[in-house]
PDB file of C-alpha atoms in Angstrom:
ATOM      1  CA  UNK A   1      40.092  54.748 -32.562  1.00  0.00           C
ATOM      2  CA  UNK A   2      43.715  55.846 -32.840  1.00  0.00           C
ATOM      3  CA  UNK A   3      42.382  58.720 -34.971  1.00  0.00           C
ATOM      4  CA  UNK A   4      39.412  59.328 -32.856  1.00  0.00           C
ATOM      5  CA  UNK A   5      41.831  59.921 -29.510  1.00  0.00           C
ATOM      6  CA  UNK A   6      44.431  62.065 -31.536  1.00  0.00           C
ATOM      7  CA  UNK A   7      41.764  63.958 -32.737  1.00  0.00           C
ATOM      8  CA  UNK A   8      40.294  64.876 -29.445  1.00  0.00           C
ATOM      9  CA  UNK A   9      43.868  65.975 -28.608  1.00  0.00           C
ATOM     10  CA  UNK A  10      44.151  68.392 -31.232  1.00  0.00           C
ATOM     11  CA  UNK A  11      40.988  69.709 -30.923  1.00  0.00           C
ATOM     12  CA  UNK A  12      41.747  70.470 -27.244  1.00  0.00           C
ATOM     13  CA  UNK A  13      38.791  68.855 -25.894  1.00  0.00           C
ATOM     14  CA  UNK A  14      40.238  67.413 -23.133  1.00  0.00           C
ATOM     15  CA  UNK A  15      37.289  66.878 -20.799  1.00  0.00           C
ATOM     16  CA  UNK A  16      35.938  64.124 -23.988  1.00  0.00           C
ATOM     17  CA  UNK A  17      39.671  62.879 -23.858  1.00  0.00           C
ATOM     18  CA  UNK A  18      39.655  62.396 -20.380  1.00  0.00           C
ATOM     19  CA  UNK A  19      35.963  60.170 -20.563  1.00  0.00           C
ATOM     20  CA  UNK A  20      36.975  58.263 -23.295  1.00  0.00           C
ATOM     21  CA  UNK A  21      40.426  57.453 -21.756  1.00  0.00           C
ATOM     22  CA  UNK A  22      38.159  56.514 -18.404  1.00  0.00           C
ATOM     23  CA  UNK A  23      36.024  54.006 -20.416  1.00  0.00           C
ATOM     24  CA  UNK A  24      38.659  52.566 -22.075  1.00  0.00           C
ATOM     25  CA  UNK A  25      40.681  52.175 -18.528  1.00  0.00           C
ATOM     26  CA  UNK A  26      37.092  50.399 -16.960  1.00  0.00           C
ATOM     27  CA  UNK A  27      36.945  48.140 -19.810  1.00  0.00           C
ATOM     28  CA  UNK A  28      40.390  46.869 -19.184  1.00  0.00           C
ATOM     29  CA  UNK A  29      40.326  46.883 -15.454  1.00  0.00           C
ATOM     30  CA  UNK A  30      36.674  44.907 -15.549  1.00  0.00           C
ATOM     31  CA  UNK A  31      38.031  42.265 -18.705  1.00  0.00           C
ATOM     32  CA  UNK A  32      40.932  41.573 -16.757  1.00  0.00           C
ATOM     33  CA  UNK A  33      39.382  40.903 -13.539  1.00  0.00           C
ATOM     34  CA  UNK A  34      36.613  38.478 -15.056  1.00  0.00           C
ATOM     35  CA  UNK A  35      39.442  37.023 -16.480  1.00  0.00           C
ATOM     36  CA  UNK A  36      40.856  35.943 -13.048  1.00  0.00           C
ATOM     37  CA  UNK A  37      38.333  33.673 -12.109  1.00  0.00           C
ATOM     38  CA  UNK A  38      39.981  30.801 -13.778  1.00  0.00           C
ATOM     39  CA  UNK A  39      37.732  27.834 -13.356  1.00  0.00           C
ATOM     40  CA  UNK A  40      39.821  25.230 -12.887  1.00  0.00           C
ATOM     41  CA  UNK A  41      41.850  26.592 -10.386  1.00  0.00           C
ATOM     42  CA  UNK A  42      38.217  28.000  -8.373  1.00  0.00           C
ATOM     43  CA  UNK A  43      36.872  24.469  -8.501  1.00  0.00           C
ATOM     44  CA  UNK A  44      40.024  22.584  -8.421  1.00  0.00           C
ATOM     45  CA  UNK A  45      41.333  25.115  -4.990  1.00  0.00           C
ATOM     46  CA  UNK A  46      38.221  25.547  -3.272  1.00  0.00           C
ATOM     47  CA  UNK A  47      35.541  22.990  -4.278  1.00  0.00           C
ATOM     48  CA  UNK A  48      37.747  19.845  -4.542  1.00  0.00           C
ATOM     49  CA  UNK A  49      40.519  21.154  -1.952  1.00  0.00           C
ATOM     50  CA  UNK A  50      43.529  20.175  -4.521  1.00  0.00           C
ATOM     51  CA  UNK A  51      45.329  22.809  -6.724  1.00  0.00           C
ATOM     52  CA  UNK A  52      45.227  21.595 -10.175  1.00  0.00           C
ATOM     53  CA  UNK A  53      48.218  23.748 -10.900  1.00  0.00           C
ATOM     54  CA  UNK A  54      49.688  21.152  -8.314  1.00  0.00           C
ATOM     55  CA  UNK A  55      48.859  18.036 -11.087  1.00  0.00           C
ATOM     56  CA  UNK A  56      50.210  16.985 -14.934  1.00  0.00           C
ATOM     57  CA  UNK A  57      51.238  19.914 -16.753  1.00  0.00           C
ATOM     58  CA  UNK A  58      50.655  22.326 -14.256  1.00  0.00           C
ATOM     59  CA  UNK A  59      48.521  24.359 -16.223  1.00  0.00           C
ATOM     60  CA  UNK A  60      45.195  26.027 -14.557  1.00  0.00           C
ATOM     61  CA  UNK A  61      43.753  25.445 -18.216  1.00  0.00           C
ATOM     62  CA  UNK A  62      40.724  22.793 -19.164  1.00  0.00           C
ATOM     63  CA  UNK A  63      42.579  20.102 -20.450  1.00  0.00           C
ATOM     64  CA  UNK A  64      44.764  19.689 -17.465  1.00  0.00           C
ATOM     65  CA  UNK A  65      41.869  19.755 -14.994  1.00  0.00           C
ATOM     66  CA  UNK A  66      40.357  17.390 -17.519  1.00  0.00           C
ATOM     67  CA  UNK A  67      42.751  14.975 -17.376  1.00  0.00           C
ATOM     68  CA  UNK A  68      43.460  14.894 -13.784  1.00  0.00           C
ATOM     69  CA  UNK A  69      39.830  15.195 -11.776  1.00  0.00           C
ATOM     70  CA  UNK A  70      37.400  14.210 -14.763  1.00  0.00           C
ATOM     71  CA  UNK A  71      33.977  14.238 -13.498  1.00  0.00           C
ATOM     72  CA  UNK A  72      30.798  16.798 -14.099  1.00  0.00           C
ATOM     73  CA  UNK A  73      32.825  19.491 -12.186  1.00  0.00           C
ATOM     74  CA  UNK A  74      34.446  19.958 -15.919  1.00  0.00           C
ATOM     75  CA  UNK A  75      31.418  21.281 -17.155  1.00  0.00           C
ATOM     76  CA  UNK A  76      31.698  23.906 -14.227  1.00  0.00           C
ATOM     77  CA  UNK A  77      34.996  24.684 -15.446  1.00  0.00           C
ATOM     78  CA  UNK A  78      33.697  25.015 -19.124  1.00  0.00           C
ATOM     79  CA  UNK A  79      31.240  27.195 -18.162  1.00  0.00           C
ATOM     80  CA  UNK A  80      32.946  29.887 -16.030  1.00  0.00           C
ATOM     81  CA  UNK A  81      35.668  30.064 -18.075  1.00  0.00           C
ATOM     82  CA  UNK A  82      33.224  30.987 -21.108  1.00  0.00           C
ATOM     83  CA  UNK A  83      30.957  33.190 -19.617  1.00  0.00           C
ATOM     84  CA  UNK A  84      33.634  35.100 -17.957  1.00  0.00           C
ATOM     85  CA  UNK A  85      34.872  35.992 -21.662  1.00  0.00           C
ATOM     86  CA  UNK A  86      31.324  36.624 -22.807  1.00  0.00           C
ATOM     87  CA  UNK A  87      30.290  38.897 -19.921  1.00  0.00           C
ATOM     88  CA  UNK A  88      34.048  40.609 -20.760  1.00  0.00           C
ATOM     89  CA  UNK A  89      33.281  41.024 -24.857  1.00  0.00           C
ATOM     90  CA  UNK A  90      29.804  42.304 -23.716  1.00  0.00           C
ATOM     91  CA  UNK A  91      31.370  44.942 -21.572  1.00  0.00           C
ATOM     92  CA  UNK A  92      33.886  45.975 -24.131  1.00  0.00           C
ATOM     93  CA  UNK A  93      30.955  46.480 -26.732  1.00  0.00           C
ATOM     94  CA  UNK A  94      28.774  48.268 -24.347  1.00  0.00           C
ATOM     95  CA  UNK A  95      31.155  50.853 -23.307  1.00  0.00           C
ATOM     96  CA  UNK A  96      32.830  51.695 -26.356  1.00  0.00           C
ATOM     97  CA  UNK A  97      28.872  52.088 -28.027  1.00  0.00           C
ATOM     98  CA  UNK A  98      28.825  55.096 -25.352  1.00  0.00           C
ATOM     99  CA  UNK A  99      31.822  56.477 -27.301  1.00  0.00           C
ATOM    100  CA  UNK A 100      31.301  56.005 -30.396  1.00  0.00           C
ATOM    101  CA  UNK A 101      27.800  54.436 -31.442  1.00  0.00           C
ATOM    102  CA  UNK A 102      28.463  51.659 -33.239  1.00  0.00           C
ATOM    103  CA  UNK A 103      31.514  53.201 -35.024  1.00  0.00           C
ATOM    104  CA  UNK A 104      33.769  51.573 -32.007  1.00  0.00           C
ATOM    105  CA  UNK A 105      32.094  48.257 -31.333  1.00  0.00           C
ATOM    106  CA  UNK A 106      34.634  45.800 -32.825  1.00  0.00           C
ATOM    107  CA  UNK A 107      37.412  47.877 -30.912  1.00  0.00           C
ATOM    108  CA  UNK A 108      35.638  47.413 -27.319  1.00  0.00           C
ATOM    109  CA  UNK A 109      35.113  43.798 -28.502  1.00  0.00           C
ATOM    110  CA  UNK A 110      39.262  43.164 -29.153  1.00  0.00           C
ATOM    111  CA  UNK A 111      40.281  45.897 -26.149  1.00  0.00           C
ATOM    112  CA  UNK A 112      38.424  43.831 -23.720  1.00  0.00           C
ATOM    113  CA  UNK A 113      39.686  40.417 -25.398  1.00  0.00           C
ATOM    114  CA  UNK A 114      42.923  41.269 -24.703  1.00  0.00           C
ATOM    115  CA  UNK A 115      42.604  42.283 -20.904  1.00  0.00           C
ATOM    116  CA  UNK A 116      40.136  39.171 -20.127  1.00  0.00           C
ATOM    117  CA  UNK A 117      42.871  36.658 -21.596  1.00  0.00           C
ATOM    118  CA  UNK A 118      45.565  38.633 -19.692  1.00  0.00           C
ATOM    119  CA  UNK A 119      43.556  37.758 -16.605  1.00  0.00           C
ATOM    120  CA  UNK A 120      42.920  34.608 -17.351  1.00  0.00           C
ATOM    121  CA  UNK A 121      47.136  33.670 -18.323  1.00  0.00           C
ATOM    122  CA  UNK A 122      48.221  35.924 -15.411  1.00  0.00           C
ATOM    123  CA  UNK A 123      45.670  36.030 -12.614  1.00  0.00           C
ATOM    124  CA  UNK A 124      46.472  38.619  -9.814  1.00  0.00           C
ATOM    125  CA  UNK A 125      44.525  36.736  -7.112  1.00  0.00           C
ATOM    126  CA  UNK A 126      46.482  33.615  -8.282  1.00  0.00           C
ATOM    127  CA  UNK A 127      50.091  34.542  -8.103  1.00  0.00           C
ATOM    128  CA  UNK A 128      49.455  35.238 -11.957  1.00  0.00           C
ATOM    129  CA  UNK A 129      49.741  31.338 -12.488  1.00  0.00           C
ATOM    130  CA  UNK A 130      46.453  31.063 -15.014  1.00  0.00           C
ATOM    131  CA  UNK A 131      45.316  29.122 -18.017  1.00  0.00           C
ATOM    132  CA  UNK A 132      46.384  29.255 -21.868  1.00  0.00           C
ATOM    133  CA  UNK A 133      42.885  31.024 -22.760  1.00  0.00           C
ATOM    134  CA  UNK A 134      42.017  28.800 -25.067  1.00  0.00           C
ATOM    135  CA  UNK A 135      38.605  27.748 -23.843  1.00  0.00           C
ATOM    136  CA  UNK A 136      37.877  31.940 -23.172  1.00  0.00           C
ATOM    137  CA  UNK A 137      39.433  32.836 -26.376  1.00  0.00           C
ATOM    138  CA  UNK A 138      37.024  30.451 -28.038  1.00  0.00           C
ATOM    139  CA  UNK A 139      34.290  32.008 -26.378  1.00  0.00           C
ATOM    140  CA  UNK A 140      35.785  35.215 -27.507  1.00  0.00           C
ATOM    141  CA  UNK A 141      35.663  34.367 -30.831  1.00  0.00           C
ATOM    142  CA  UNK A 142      31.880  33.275 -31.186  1.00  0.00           C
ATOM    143  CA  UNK A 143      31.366  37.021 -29.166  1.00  0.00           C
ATOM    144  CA  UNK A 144      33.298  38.901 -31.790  1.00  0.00           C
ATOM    145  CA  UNK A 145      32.396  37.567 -35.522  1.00  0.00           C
ATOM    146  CA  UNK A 146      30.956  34.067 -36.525  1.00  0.00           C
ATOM    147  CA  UNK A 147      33.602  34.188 -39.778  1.00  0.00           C
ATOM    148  CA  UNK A 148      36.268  34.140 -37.235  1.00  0.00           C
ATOM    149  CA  UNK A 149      35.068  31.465 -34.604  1.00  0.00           C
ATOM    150  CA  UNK A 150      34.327  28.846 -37.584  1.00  0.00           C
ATOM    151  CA  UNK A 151      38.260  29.645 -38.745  1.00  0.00           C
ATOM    152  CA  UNK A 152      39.268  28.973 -34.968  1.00  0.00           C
ATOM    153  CA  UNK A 153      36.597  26.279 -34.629  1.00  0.00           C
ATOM    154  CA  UNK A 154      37.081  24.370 -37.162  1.00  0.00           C
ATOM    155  CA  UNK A 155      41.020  24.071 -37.463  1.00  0.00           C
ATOM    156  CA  UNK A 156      40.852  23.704 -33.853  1.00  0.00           C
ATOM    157  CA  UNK A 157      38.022  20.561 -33.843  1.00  0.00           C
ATOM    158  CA  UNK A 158      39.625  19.309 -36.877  1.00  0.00           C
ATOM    159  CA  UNK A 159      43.317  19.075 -35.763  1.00  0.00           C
ATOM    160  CA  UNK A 160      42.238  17.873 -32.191  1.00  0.00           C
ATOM    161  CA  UNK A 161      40.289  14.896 -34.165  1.00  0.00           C
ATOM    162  CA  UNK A 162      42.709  13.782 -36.133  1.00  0.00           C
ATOM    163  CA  UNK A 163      45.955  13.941 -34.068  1.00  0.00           C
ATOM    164  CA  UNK A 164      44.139  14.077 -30.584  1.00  0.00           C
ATOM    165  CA  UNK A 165      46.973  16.657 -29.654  1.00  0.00           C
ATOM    166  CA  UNK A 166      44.792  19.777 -27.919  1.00  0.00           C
ATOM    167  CA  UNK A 167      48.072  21.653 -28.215  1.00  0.00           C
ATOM    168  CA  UNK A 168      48.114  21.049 -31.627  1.00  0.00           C
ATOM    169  CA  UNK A 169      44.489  22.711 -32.069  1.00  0.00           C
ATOM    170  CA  UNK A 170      45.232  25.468 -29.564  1.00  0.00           C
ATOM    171  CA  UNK A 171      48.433  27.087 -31.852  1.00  0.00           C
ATOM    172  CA  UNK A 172      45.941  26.860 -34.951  1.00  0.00           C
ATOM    173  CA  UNK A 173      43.262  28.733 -32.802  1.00  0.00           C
ATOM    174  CA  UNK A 174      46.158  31.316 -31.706  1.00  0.00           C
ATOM    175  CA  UNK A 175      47.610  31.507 -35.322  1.00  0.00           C
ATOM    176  CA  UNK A 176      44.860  32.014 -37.062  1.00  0.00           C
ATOM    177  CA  UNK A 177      42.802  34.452 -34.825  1.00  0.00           C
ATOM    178  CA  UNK A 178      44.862  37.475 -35.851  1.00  0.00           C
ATOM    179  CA  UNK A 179      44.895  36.670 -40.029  1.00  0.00           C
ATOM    180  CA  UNK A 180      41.101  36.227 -39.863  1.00  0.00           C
ATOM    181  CA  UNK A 181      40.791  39.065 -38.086  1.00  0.00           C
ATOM    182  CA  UNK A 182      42.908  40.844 -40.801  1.00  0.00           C
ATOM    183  CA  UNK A 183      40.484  39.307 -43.367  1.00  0.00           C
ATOM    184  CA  UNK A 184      37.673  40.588 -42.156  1.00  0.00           C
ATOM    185  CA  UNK A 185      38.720  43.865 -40.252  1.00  0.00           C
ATOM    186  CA  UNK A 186      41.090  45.977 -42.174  1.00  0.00           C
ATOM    187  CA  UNK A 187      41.193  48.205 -39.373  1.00  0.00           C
ATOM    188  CA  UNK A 188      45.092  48.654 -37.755  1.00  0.00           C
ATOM    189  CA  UNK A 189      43.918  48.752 -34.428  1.00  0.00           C
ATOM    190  CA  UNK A 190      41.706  45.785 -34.287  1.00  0.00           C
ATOM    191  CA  UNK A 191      44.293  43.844 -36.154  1.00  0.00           C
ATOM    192  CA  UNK A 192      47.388  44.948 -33.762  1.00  0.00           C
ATOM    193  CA  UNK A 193      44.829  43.847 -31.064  1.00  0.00           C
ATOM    194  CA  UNK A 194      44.048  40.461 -33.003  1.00  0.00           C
ATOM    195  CA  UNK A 195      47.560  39.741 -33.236  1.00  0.00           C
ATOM    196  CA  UNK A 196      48.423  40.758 -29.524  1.00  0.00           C
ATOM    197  CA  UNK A 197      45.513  37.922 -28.635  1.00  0.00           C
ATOM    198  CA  UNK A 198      46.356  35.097 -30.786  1.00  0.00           C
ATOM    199  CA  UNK A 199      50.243  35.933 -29.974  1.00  0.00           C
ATOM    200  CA  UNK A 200      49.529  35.252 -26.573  1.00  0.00           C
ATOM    201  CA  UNK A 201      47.664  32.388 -26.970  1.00  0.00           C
ATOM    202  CA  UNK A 202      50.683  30.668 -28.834  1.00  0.00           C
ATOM    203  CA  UNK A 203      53.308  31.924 -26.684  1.00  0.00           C
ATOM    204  CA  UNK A 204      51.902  30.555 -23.873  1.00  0.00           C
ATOM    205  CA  UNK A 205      51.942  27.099 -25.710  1.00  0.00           C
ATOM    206  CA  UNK A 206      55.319  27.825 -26.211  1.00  0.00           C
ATOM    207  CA  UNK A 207      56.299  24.128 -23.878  1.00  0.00           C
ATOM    208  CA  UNK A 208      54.057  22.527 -25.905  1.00  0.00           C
ATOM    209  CA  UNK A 209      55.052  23.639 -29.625  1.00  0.00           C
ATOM    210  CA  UNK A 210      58.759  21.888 -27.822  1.00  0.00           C
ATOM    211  CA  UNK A 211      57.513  18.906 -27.087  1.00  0.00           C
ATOM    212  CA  UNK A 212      55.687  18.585 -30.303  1.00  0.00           C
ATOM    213  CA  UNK A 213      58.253  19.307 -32.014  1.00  0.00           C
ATOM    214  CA  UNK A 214      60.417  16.604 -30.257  1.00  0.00           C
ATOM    215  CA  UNK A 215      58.014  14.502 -30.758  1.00  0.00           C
ATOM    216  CA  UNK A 216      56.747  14.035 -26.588  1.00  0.00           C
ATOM    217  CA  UNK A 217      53.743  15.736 -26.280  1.00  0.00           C
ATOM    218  CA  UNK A 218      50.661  14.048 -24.538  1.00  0.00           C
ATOM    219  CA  UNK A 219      47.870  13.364 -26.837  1.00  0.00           C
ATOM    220  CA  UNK A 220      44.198  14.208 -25.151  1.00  0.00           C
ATOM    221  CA  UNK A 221      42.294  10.991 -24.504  1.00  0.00           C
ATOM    222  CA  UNK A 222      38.377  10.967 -22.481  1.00  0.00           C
ATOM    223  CA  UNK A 223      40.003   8.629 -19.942  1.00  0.00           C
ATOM    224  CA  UNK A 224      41.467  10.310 -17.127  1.00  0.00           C
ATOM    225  CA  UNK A 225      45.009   9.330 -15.840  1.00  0.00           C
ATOM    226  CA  UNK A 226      44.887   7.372 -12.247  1.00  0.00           C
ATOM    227  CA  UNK A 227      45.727   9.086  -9.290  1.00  0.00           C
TER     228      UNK A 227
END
């Protein structure tokens, strides 16, 4: 892609520059604002009337709205959270194809990946108070290559199972994202893009690598603590 915009520079074809910059620019301004419709905080805020960002951890993420309301709404949570990264992905793909055919697709896959979990961790319309993106970035995953989303999966399901620290699973799924997407993509761009995604994702379990570390972290049980 890098080559592909540099190119068009050279060449003085500024009028293709200026196109290609413009889909790139939609695909980053649509990801991120699917991203903001965290579903926790939309149910949690407007269908149940009580901020979960106001409960536990404090996170607008799945586990935290998980652990404080329970209930079927979860599954509401689940799925806005994943389509919202699927719709994103989709996006990315189909826009990019307009630039390059199929030559771009993986790009417009990771471009919009990265804007959709920067809306979902820093939501505009939520004082940019989101989520840790690990329920989107799984859904992200399955979008972009199967070979990836059984590394995530897998470590993630596995580590979760035997520990029954989510945390745990999540910095797996975030460390692991960008060398798989090494090992299959030997591309520069996608894997700068990779790494910029998982690195997120970890950093923003930076609280609870701490705490596991010391030893305090809350282990993930399917009984929800008392109000």
């Amino acid at each position: 892609m890098l080559d592909f915009l540099l190119n068009l520079y050279q060449t003085g074809d500024t009028a293709v520059l200026g196109i290609v910059l413009l889909l790139m620019l939609t695909v980053a301004v649509a990801a991120y604002l699917l991203g903001c419709f965290n579903g926790a905080v939309i149910v949690s805020k407007y269908i149940l009337r009580d901020d979960v960002r106001n409960h536990g951890s404090g996170n607008a993420g799945l586990t935290n709205f998980y652990r404080t309301f329970g209930g079927g709404l979860t599954f509401v949570v689940i799925l806005c959270d994943a389509l919202k990264a699927v719709l994103a992905v989709l996006i990315g793909a189909a826009l990019f194809w307009l630039i390059g055919a199929e030559r771009f697709l993986v790009e417009g896959k990771y471009w919009a990946a990265l804007f959709c979990l920067l809306g979902h961790m820093f939501p505009c319309m939520f004082h940019f108070k989101g989520g840790k993106g690990i329920l989107s970035g799984g859904a992200i995953a399955l979008m972009i290559d199967w070979r990836i989303a059984l590394v995530v999966w897998v470590g993630f399901i596995v580590l979760v199972a035997l520990t029954r620290y989510v945390s745990l699973g999540s910095v797996w799924a975030g460390i692991s994202f960008p060398f798989a997407t090494w090992f299959c993509y030997q591309d520069p761009v996608i894997v700068v893009l990779g790494f910029l995604c998982g690195g997120l994702v970890v950093w923003q379990h930076r609280a609870n690598i701490k705490r596991l570390i010391q030893g305090n972290e809350n282990k993930f049980s399917f009984h929800r603590k008392k109000q």
